[in-house]
Structures are given as structure tokens and as C-alpha cells.
Amino acid sequence: MKTTMKQKRTQYQLTMISGVCKLLELTPDQLNHMMFGLGCEYVEKMVDSQMAHEFLTEPMFWNWWRQQWALIDEAFIRQAAQAPLSRQTMRRWYAKHHRSIDVYPDDIIWEKIHNSYQDMVTKVIEKHTS
């Protein structure tokens, strides 16, 4: 049976989620709750409340957010696997990385986030103003 790119990407995402859950000792539901909460926090800091509602109900934003989250997860797993930190310290470090999603210190990741953020914001605004 031939494996498609989508199947490979899905498997890779599941592997990443599993790795993060193991490092942080969280369930996938707890991790999803954190991702949602930090996504809401991110939008609420970036725009006024009326526009925040538009972003938070827009699937395009959540697709972008999951993509950016995964980029940081990938870097986090590489860094955290070698860091002898307590579970609580590791969780705080993880949340800090994701709270700083558009100012992330890794230049390559920052460039990817910045470019895709600009594209996503433009599309959401165009959709809701036309």
C-alpha cells in the first residue's frame, strides 16, 4: 500500500505530539487545551476584541496556529531532550516558547512564522471585509 504525503505528515504530527506529551507528562487532551488557550491569548494580545472574535472563529487562523505550534514543538523536542529539567520547569519553558510564537529566537522558525502570519492575516481580513 502506498503511503501518501498526508499520511506521512499525520504520522509525523502524531509522533511530535507523543514526544511532547512524554516530555511534559501531559495527555493529548491537556496539550490541546494548552494550545487552544495560548492561541486565544495570542489573538487577544494582537487585536481588539471585535477582530479577535473574527480570528478565533476562523479555521484559517487555527490551521496557521497549529502549523506554527508544530514548528516550535519540533525545535522544543530537540532542545528539551537534552535538558535535565523538572517536569514543572519543562512545562513553563514549553509554554514560554509558544507564548513567544512570533518572536521565537530561532531565525529560520521566526522567518517561517512571520511570512505565514502575514499571509494568514491578509486572507482573514479580506474575507471579513468583503
Short mmCIF file of N, CA, C and O in Angstrom, two decimals:
data_model
loop_
_atom_site.label_atom_id
_atom_site.label_comp_id
_atom_site.label_asym_id
_atom_site.label_seq_id
_atom_site.Cartn_x
_atom_site.Cartn_y
_atom_site.Cartn_z
N MET A 1 0.84 -1.17 0.00
CA MET A 1 0.00 0.00 0.00
C MET A 1 0.89 1.24 0.00
O MET A 1 1.83 1.35 0.75
N LYS A 2 0.55 2.18 -0.85
CA LYS A 2 1.32 3.41 -1.00
C LYS A 2 0.96 4.40 0.12
O LYS A 2 -0.20 4.60 0.44
N THR A 3 1.99 5.00 0.73
CA THR A 3 1.79 6.00 1.77
C THR A 3 1.79 7.38 1.14
O THR A 3 2.72 7.75 0.42
N THR A 4 0.74 8.14 1.40
CA THR A 4 0.64 9.48 0.82
C THR A 4 1.38 10.49 1.69
O THR A 4 1.71 10.22 2.85
N MET A 5 1.61 11.67 1.14
CA MET A 5 2.25 12.74 1.90
C MET A 5 1.40 13.13 3.11
O MET A 5 1.92 13.40 4.18
N LYS A 6 0.08 13.15 2.92
CA LYS A 6 -0.81 13.50 4.02
C LYS A 6 -0.68 12.48 5.15
O LYS A 6 -0.64 12.85 6.32
N GLN A 7 -0.61 11.20 4.79
CA GLN A 7 -0.46 10.16 5.81
C GLN A 7 0.88 10.31 6.54
O GLN A 7 0.95 10.16 7.76
N LYS A 8 1.94 10.61 5.80
CA LYS A 8 3.25 10.81 6.43
C LYS A 8 3.23 12.01 7.36
O LYS A 8 3.77 11.97 8.46
N ARG A 9 2.61 13.11 6.92
CA ARG A 9 2.52 14.32 7.74
C ARG A 9 1.71 14.04 9.01
O ARG A 9 2.09 14.45 10.10
N THR A 10 0.60 13.32 8.85
CA THR A 10 -0.24 12.99 10.01
C THR A 10 0.54 12.13 11.00
O THR A 10 0.51 12.37 12.20
N GLN A 11 1.26 11.14 10.49
CA GLN A 11 2.06 10.28 11.36
C GLN A 11 3.15 11.08 12.07
O GLN A 11 3.40 10.90 13.26
N TYR A 12 3.79 11.98 11.34
CA TYR A 12 4.83 12.82 11.93
C TYR A 12 4.25 13.69 13.04
O TYR A 12 4.83 13.82 14.11
N GLN A 13 3.06 14.27 12.79
CA GLN A 13 2.42 15.11 13.80
C GLN A 13 2.08 14.30 15.05
O GLN A 13 2.27 14.77 16.17
N LEU A 14 1.59 13.09 14.85
CA LEU A 14 1.27 12.22 16.00
C LEU A 14 2.54 11.88 16.79
O LEU A 14 2.51 11.83 18.02
N THR A 15 3.63 11.66 16.09
CA THR A 15 4.91 11.38 16.74
C THR A 15 5.37 12.58 17.55
O THR A 15 5.84 12.44 18.69
N MET A 16 5.22 13.78 16.98
CA MET A 16 5.60 15.01 17.69
C MET A 16 4.75 15.19 18.94
O MET A 16 5.27 15.49 20.01
N ILE A 17 3.45 15.03 18.80
CA ILE A 17 2.54 15.19 19.94
C ILE A 17 2.89 14.19 21.03
O ILE A 17 2.95 14.54 22.21
N SER A 18 3.15 12.97 20.62
CA SER A 18 3.53 11.94 21.58
C SER A 18 4.82 12.30 22.31
O SER A 18 4.93 12.13 23.53
N GLY A 19 5.79 12.81 21.56
CA GLY A 19 7.06 13.22 22.16
C GLY A 19 6.89 14.34 23.16
O GLY A 19 7.47 14.32 24.26
N VAL A 20 6.09 15.34 22.81
CA VAL A 20 5.84 16.47 23.72
C VAL A 20 5.10 15.97 24.96
O VAL A 20 5.46 16.32 26.09
N CYS A 21 4.08 15.16 24.75
CA CYS A 21 3.30 14.64 25.89
C CYS A 21 4.20 13.85 26.84
O CYS A 21 4.08 13.98 28.06
N LYS A 22 5.10 13.08 26.28
CA LYS A 22 6.02 12.28 27.12
C LYS A 22 6.95 13.20 27.90
O LYS A 22 7.14 13.01 29.11
N LEU A 23 7.54 14.19 27.23
CA LEU A 23 8.46 15.11 27.91
C LEU A 23 7.78 15.90 29.02
O LEU A 23 8.36 16.15 30.08
N LEU A 24 6.55 16.32 28.78
CA LEU A 24 5.83 17.18 29.72
C LEU A 24 4.91 16.41 30.66
O LEU A 24 4.32 17.00 31.56
N GLU A 25 4.79 15.11 30.42
CA GLU A 25 3.87 14.26 31.19
C GLU A 25 2.45 14.83 31.15
O GLU A 25 1.81 15.06 32.18
N LEU A 26 1.98 15.07 29.92
CA LEU A 26 0.63 15.57 29.68
C LEU A 26 -0.11 14.58 28.79
O LEU A 26 0.51 13.83 28.03
N THR A 27 -1.44 14.61 28.86
CA THR A 27 -2.23 13.83 27.92
C THR A 27 -2.40 14.67 26.65
O THR A 27 -2.26 15.90 26.69
N PRO A 28 -2.75 14.04 25.52
CA PRO A 28 -3.03 14.83 24.32
C PRO A 28 -4.14 15.86 24.54
O PRO A 28 -4.07 16.96 24.01
N ASP A 29 -5.15 15.52 25.35
CA ASP A 29 -6.23 16.49 25.64
C ASP A 29 -5.69 17.69 26.40
O ASP A 29 -6.08 18.83 26.13
N GLN A 30 -4.81 17.46 27.36
CA GLN A 30 -4.22 18.57 28.11
C GLN A 30 -3.37 19.45 27.18
O GLN A 30 -3.40 20.68 27.29
N LEU A 31 -2.66 18.82 26.28
CA LEU A 31 -1.84 19.57 25.33
C LEU A 31 -2.73 20.40 24.39
O LEU A 31 -2.45 21.56 24.12
N ASN A 32 -3.82 19.81 23.91
CA ASN A 32 -4.77 20.54 23.05
C ASN A 32 -5.38 21.72 23.80
O ASN A 32 -5.57 22.80 23.23
N HIS A 33 -5.70 21.52 25.06
CA HIS A 33 -6.25 22.60 25.89
C HIS A 33 -5.24 23.75 25.99
O HIS A 33 -5.60 24.93 25.87
N MET A 34 -3.98 23.41 26.20
CA MET A 34 -2.94 24.44 26.28
C MET A 34 -2.81 25.16 24.94
O MET A 34 -2.71 26.40 24.91
N MET A 35 -2.82 24.41 23.84
CA MET A 35 -2.70 25.02 22.51
C MET A 35 -3.86 25.99 22.26
O MET A 35 -3.65 27.10 21.77
N PHE A 36 -5.07 25.59 22.62
CA PHE A 36 -6.24 26.45 22.43
C PHE A 36 -6.14 27.71 23.29
O PHE A 36 -6.35 28.82 22.82
N GLY A 37 -5.83 27.52 24.56
CA GLY A 37 -5.74 28.65 25.47
C GLY A 37 -4.68 29.66 25.05
O GLY A 37 -4.92 30.88 25.07
N LEU A 38 -3.52 29.17 24.65
CA LEU A 38 -2.46 30.08 24.22
C LEU A 38 -2.79 30.72 22.88
O LEU A 38 -2.38 31.87 22.62
N GLY A 39 -3.53 30.02 22.03
CA GLY A 39 -3.97 30.61 20.77
C GLY A 39 -4.92 31.78 21.01
O GLY A 39 -4.80 32.84 20.40
N CYS A 40 -5.85 31.59 21.95
CA CYS A 40 -6.78 32.68 22.31
C CYS A 40 -6.01 33.85 22.92
O CYS A 40 -6.25 35.01 22.57
N GLU A 41 -5.09 33.54 23.81
CA GLU A 41 -4.27 34.58 24.45
C GLU A 41 -3.48 35.36 23.39
O GLU A 41 -3.39 36.59 23.45
N TYR A 42 -2.93 34.66 22.43
CA TYR A 42 -2.15 35.28 21.36
C TYR A 42 -3.00 36.30 20.58
O TYR A 42 -2.60 37.44 20.39
N VAL A 43 -4.17 35.86 20.14
CA VAL A 43 -5.04 36.73 19.35
C VAL A 43 -5.49 37.93 20.17
O VAL A 43 -5.50 39.06 19.69
N GLU A 44 -5.87 37.70 21.42
CA GLU A 44 -6.37 38.78 22.26
C GLU A 44 -5.30 39.84 22.52
O GLU A 44 -5.62 41.01 22.73
N LYS A 45 -4.03 39.47 22.49
CA LYS A 45 -2.96 40.45 22.64
C LYS A 45 -2.69 41.21 21.35
O LYS A 45 -2.21 42.33 21.36
N MET A 46 -2.99 40.58 20.21
CA MET A 46 -2.64 41.16 18.92
C MET A 46 -3.69 42.14 18.37
O MET A 46 -3.33 43.07 17.67
N VAL A 47 -4.96 41.90 18.64
CA VAL A 47 -6.02 42.70 18.02
C VAL A 47 -7.10 43.06 19.03
O VAL A 47 -7.18 42.48 20.10
N ASP A 48 -7.97 44.02 18.67
CA ASP A 48 -9.06 44.40 19.56
C ASP A 48 -10.09 43.27 19.64
O ASP A 48 -10.06 42.31 18.88
N SER A 49 -11.02 43.39 20.58
CA SER A 49 -11.94 42.29 20.86
C SER A 49 -12.84 41.92 19.68
O SER A 49 -13.14 40.75 19.48
N GLN A 50 -13.28 42.90 18.89
CA GLN A 50 -14.12 42.58 17.74
C GLN A 50 -13.34 41.75 16.72
O GLN A 50 -13.82 40.75 16.22
N MET A 51 -12.12 42.17 16.41
CA MET A 51 -11.31 41.44 15.44
C MET A 51 -10.84 40.10 16.03
O MET A 51 -10.71 39.13 15.31
N ALA A 52 -10.64 40.06 17.35
CA ALA A 52 -10.25 38.80 17.99
C ALA A 52 -11.30 37.74 17.73
O ALA A 52 -10.97 36.59 17.42
N HIS A 53 -12.57 38.11 17.85
CA HIS A 53 -13.65 37.16 17.59
C HIS A 53 -13.56 36.63 16.16
O HIS A 53 -13.74 35.43 15.92
N GLU A 54 -13.27 37.51 15.21
CA GLU A 54 -13.15 37.09 13.81
C GLU A 54 -12.04 36.06 13.64
O GLU A 54 -12.19 35.06 12.96
N PHE A 55 -10.89 36.31 14.27
CA PHE A 55 -9.77 35.38 14.17
C PHE A 55 -10.08 34.06 14.87
O PHE A 55 -9.80 32.99 14.34
N LEU A 56 -10.65 34.15 16.06
CA LEU A 56 -10.87 32.94 16.86
C LEU A 56 -11.97 32.04 16.29
O LEU A 56 -12.04 30.86 16.65
N THR A 57 -12.80 32.55 15.41
CA THR A 57 -13.81 31.72 14.76
C THR A 57 -13.42 31.35 13.34
O THR A 57 -14.21 30.76 12.62
N GLU A 58 -12.20 31.69 12.97
CA GLU A 58 -11.72 31.46 11.60
C GLU A 58 -10.85 30.20 11.53
O GLU A 58 -9.77 30.15 12.12
N PRO A 59 -11.30 29.16 10.82
CA PRO A 59 -10.48 27.95 10.68
C PRO A 59 -9.08 28.24 10.12
O PRO A 59 -8.11 27.57 10.49
N MET A 60 -8.98 29.25 9.25
CA MET A 60 -7.67 29.60 8.68
C MET A 60 -6.68 29.98 9.78
O MET A 60 -5.51 29.62 9.72
N PHE A 61 -7.14 30.72 10.81
CA PHE A 61 -6.26 31.08 11.91
C PHE A 61 -5.80 29.83 12.64
O PHE A 61 -4.61 29.67 12.94
N TRP A 62 -6.74 28.95 12.96
CA TRP A 62 -6.38 27.75 13.74
C TRP A 62 -5.47 26.83 12.95
O TRP A 62 -4.58 26.19 13.53
N ASN A 63 -5.65 26.75 11.64
CA ASN A 63 -4.71 25.98 10.83
C ASN A 63 -3.32 26.57 10.91
O ASN A 63 -2.33 25.86 11.07
N TRP A 64 -3.24 27.90 10.80
CA TRP A 64 -1.96 28.59 10.92
C TRP A 64 -1.35 28.36 12.30
O TRP A 64 -0.17 28.05 12.42
N TRP A 65 -2.17 28.50 13.33
CA TRP A 65 -1.68 28.34 14.70
C TRP A 65 -1.11 26.95 14.93
O TRP A 65 -0.03 26.79 15.51
N ARG A 66 -1.82 25.92 14.47
CA ARG A 66 -1.31 24.55 14.63
C ARG A 66 0.01 24.36 13.87
O ARG A 66 0.92 23.68 14.36
N GLN A 67 0.10 24.97 12.71
CA GLN A 67 1.34 24.87 11.93
C GLN A 67 2.50 25.51 12.68
O GLN A 67 3.59 24.94 12.78
N GLN A 68 2.28 26.70 13.23
CA GLN A 68 3.34 27.39 13.97
C GLN A 68 3.69 26.64 15.25
O GLN A 68 4.84 26.52 15.64
N TRP A 69 2.66 26.12 15.90
CA TRP A 69 2.85 25.34 17.13
C TRP A 69 3.76 24.15 16.84
O TRP A 69 4.68 23.86 17.60
N ALA A 70 3.49 23.47 15.73
CA ALA A 70 4.28 22.29 15.37
C ALA A 70 5.73 22.66 15.08
O ALA A 70 6.64 21.89 15.43
N LEU A 71 5.97 23.80 14.45
CA LEU A 71 7.35 24.24 14.20
C LEU A 71 8.11 24.41 15.51
O LEU A 71 9.26 23.98 15.64
N ILE A 72 7.46 25.02 16.47
CA ILE A 72 8.12 25.24 17.76
C ILE A 72 8.25 23.92 18.52
O ILE A 72 9.26 23.68 19.18
N ASP A 73 7.24 23.05 18.41
CA ASP A 73 7.35 21.73 19.04
C ASP A 73 8.59 20.99 18.55
O ASP A 73 9.30 20.36 19.34
N GLU A 74 8.82 21.04 17.26
CA GLU A 74 9.96 20.34 16.69
C GLU A 74 11.27 20.84 17.30
O GLU A 74 12.12 20.04 17.70
N ALA A 75 11.43 22.15 17.38
CA ALA A 75 12.64 22.72 17.98
C ALA A 75 12.68 22.41 19.48
O ALA A 75 13.75 22.08 20.02
N PHE A 76 11.54 22.48 20.15
CA PHE A 76 11.48 22.22 21.58
C PHE A 76 11.92 20.80 21.91
O PHE A 76 12.71 20.59 22.83
N ILE A 77 11.43 19.84 21.15
CA ILE A 77 11.78 18.44 21.42
C ILE A 77 13.30 18.24 21.31
O ILE A 77 13.90 17.57 22.14
N ARG A 78 13.90 18.84 20.29
CA ARG A 78 15.36 18.70 20.14
C ARG A 78 16.09 19.31 21.34
O ARG A 78 17.05 18.74 21.84
N GLN A 79 15.64 20.47 21.80
CA GLN A 79 16.30 21.14 22.92
C GLN A 79 16.00 20.46 24.25
O GLN A 79 16.90 20.26 25.07
N ALA A 80 14.75 20.11 24.47
CA ALA A 80 14.32 19.58 25.76
C ALA A 80 14.82 18.17 26.03
O ALA A 80 15.02 17.80 27.18
N ALA A 81 15.04 17.41 24.98
CA ALA A 81 15.51 16.03 25.16
C ALA A 81 16.86 15.99 25.87
O ALA A 81 17.19 15.01 26.52
N GLN A 82 17.61 17.07 25.76
CA GLN A 82 18.94 17.12 26.36
C GLN A 82 18.98 17.97 27.63
O GLN A 82 20.04 18.17 28.20
N ALA A 83 17.84 18.49 28.05
CA ALA A 83 17.79 19.39 29.20
C ALA A 83 17.31 18.65 30.44
O ALA A 83 16.17 18.18 30.46
N PRO A 84 18.14 18.55 31.45
CA PRO A 84 17.73 17.86 32.68
C PRO A 84 16.91 18.78 33.59
O PRO A 84 17.39 19.29 34.59
N LEU A 85 15.65 19.02 33.20
CA LEU A 85 14.78 19.92 33.95
C LEU A 85 13.64 19.16 34.59
O LEU A 85 13.22 18.11 34.10
N SER A 86 13.09 19.73 35.66
CA SER A 86 11.92 19.12 36.28
C SER A 86 10.73 19.25 35.33
O SER A 86 10.73 20.08 34.42
N ARG A 87 9.71 18.46 35.58
CA ARG A 87 8.51 18.49 34.74
C ARG A 87 7.88 19.89 34.74
O ARG A 87 7.51 20.42 33.70
N GLN A 88 7.77 20.52 35.91
CA GLN A 88 7.15 21.85 36.00
C GLN A 88 7.97 22.89 35.26
O GLN A 88 7.42 23.73 34.56
N THR A 89 9.28 22.84 35.40
CA THR A 89 10.16 23.78 34.69
C THR A 89 10.05 23.56 33.19
O THR A 89 9.96 24.52 32.41
N MET A 90 10.00 22.31 32.78
CA MET A 90 9.87 21.98 31.36
C MET A 90 8.54 22.51 30.81
O MET A 90 8.50 23.07 29.71
N ARG A 91 7.47 22.37 31.57
CA ARG A 91 6.16 22.88 31.13
C ARG A 91 6.15 24.40 30.99
O ARG A 91 5.61 24.95 30.04
N ARG A 92 6.78 25.08 31.96
CA ARG A 92 6.86 26.54 31.87
C ARG A 92 7.68 26.97 30.66
O ARG A 92 7.33 27.91 29.96
N TRP A 93 8.77 26.27 30.41
CA TRP A 93 9.64 26.55 29.26
C TRP A 93 8.87 26.35 27.96
O TRP A 93 8.93 27.16 27.05
N TYR A 94 8.12 25.26 27.90
CA TYR A 94 7.31 24.94 26.72
C TYR A 94 6.28 26.04 26.45
O TYR A 94 6.15 26.54 25.33
N ALA A 95 5.54 26.44 27.50
CA ALA A 95 4.53 27.48 27.35
C ALA A 95 5.18 28.80 26.94
O ALA A 95 4.65 29.53 26.10
N LYS A 96 6.34 29.11 27.51
CA LYS A 96 7.04 30.35 27.17
C LYS A 96 7.40 30.38 25.69
O LYS A 96 7.23 31.40 25.01
N HIS A 97 7.89 29.27 25.16
CA HIS A 97 8.22 29.20 23.73
C HIS A 97 6.98 29.49 22.89
O HIS A 97 7.06 30.21 21.90
N HIS A 98 5.85 28.93 23.27
CA HIS A 98 4.63 29.10 22.48
C HIS A 98 3.98 30.47 22.68
O HIS A 98 3.33 30.97 21.78
N ARG A 99 4.17 31.07 23.85
CA ARG A 99 3.67 32.44 24.05
C ARG A 99 4.46 33.43 23.20
O ARG A 99 3.97 34.51 22.91
N SER A 100 5.66 33.07 22.85
CA SER A 100 6.52 33.95 22.06
C SER A 100 6.55 33.52 20.60
O SER A 100 7.54 33.69 19.91
N ILE A 101 5.45 33.00 20.11
CA ILE A 101 5.42 32.35 18.81
C ILE A 101 5.87 33.24 17.67
O ILE A 101 6.51 32.77 16.75
N ASP A 102 5.59 34.53 17.71
CA ASP A 102 6.01 35.37 16.58
C ASP A 102 7.31 36.12 16.85
O ASP A 102 7.72 36.93 16.03
N VAL A 103 7.95 35.84 17.96
CA VAL A 103 9.27 36.41 18.22
C VAL A 103 10.24 35.30 18.60
O VAL A 103 11.23 35.52 19.28
N TYR A 104 9.95 34.11 18.16
CA TYR A 104 10.75 32.95 18.52
C TYR A 104 12.21 33.17 18.11
O TYR A 104 12.47 33.65 17.02
N PRO A 105 13.15 32.85 18.97
CA PRO A 105 14.55 33.19 18.72
C PRO A 105 15.24 32.46 17.57
O PRO A 105 16.24 32.94 17.07
N ASP A 106 14.74 31.34 17.16
CA ASP A 106 15.36 30.62 16.04
C ASP A 106 15.03 31.36 14.75
O ASP A 106 13.87 31.50 14.37
N ASP A 107 16.04 31.87 14.05
CA ASP A 107 15.83 32.71 12.86
C ASP A 107 15.02 32.02 11.78
O ASP A 107 14.16 32.64 11.15
N ILE A 108 15.29 30.77 11.53
CA ILE A 108 14.57 30.05 10.47
C ILE A 108 13.10 29.91 10.83
O ILE A 108 12.22 30.18 10.02
N ILE A 109 12.82 29.54 12.08
CA ILE A 109 11.44 29.39 12.51
C ILE A 109 10.75 30.76 12.52
O ILE A 109 9.62 30.90 12.05
N TRP A 110 11.44 31.80 13.00
CA TRP A 110 10.85 33.13 13.01
C TRP A 110 10.46 33.55 11.60
O TRP A 110 9.37 34.08 11.39
N GLU A 111 11.32 33.31 10.64
CA GLU A 111 11.04 33.69 9.25
C GLU A 111 9.80 32.96 8.73
O GLU A 111 8.93 33.56 8.10
N LYS A 112 9.70 31.66 9.00
CA LYS A 112 8.53 30.89 8.57
C LYS A 112 7.26 31.43 9.22
O LYS A 112 6.23 31.59 8.57
N ILE A 113 7.34 31.70 10.52
CA ILE A 113 6.17 32.20 11.24
C ILE A 113 5.76 33.56 10.71
O ILE A 113 4.58 33.80 10.43
N HIS A 114 6.71 34.46 10.57
CA HIS A 114 6.41 35.82 10.11
C HIS A 114 5.76 35.81 8.73
O HIS A 114 4.75 36.47 8.52
N ASN A 115 6.33 35.07 7.80
CA ASN A 115 5.78 35.03 6.43
C ASN A 115 4.38 34.42 6.40
O ASN A 115 3.48 34.96 5.76
N SER A 116 4.18 33.32 7.08
CA SER A 116 2.87 32.68 7.04
C SER A 116 1.85 33.49 7.83
O SER A 116 0.67 33.52 7.49
N TYR A 117 2.27 34.20 8.87
CA TYR A 117 1.36 35.06 9.63
C TYR A 117 0.84 36.18 8.74
O TYR A 117 -0.36 36.47 8.72
N GLN A 118 1.72 36.81 7.99
CA GLN A 118 1.31 37.89 7.09
C GLN A 118 0.27 37.39 6.08
O GLN A 118 -0.73 38.06 5.84
N ASP A 119 0.51 36.23 5.51
CA ASP A 119 -0.43 35.66 4.54
C ASP A 119 -1.78 35.37 5.19
O ASP A 119 -2.83 35.70 4.65
N MET A 120 -1.76 34.75 6.38
CA MET A 120 -2.99 34.39 7.06
C MET A 120 -3.79 35.62 7.45
O MET A 120 -5.00 35.69 7.23
N VAL A 121 -3.14 36.64 8.02
CA VAL A 121 -3.84 37.85 8.44
C VAL A 121 -4.50 38.53 7.23
O VAL A 121 -5.67 38.95 7.29
N THR A 122 -3.78 38.63 6.14
CA THR A 122 -4.32 39.25 4.94
C THR A 122 -5.58 38.53 4.47
O THR A 122 -6.59 39.16 4.16
N LYS A 123 -5.54 37.21 4.45
CA LYS A 123 -6.69 36.43 4.00
C LYS A 123 -7.89 36.59 4.93
O LYS A 123 -9.03 36.71 4.49
N VAL A 124 -7.65 36.57 6.25
CA VAL A 124 -8.75 36.72 7.21
C VAL A 124 -9.38 38.09 7.07
O VAL A 124 -10.61 38.22 7.02
N ILE A 125 -8.57 39.14 6.98
CA ILE A 125 -9.11 40.49 6.85
C ILE A 125 -9.88 40.65 5.55
O ILE A 125 -10.98 41.21 5.54
N GLU A 126 -9.33 40.14 4.46
CA GLU A 126 -10.04 40.23 3.18
C GLU A 126 -11.37 39.51 3.23
O GLU A 126 -12.38 39.99 2.72
N LYS A 127 -11.38 38.35 3.86
CA LYS A 127 -12.62 37.55 3.95
C LYS A 127 -13.70 38.30 4.74
O LYS A 127 -14.86 38.26 4.37
N HIS A 128 -13.30 38.96 5.80
CA HIS A 128 -14.28 39.59 6.69
C HIS A 128 -14.59 41.05 6.32
O HIS A 128 -15.45 41.65 6.94
N THR A 129 -13.92 41.61 5.32
CA THR A 129 -14.22 42.97 4.90
C THR A 129 -14.85 43.02 3.52
O THR A 129 -15.21 44.09 3.05
N SER A 130 -14.94 41.87 2.87
CA SER A 130 -15.56 41.90 1.54
C SER A 130 -17.01 41.53 1.56
O SER A 130 -17.62 41.26 2.50
#
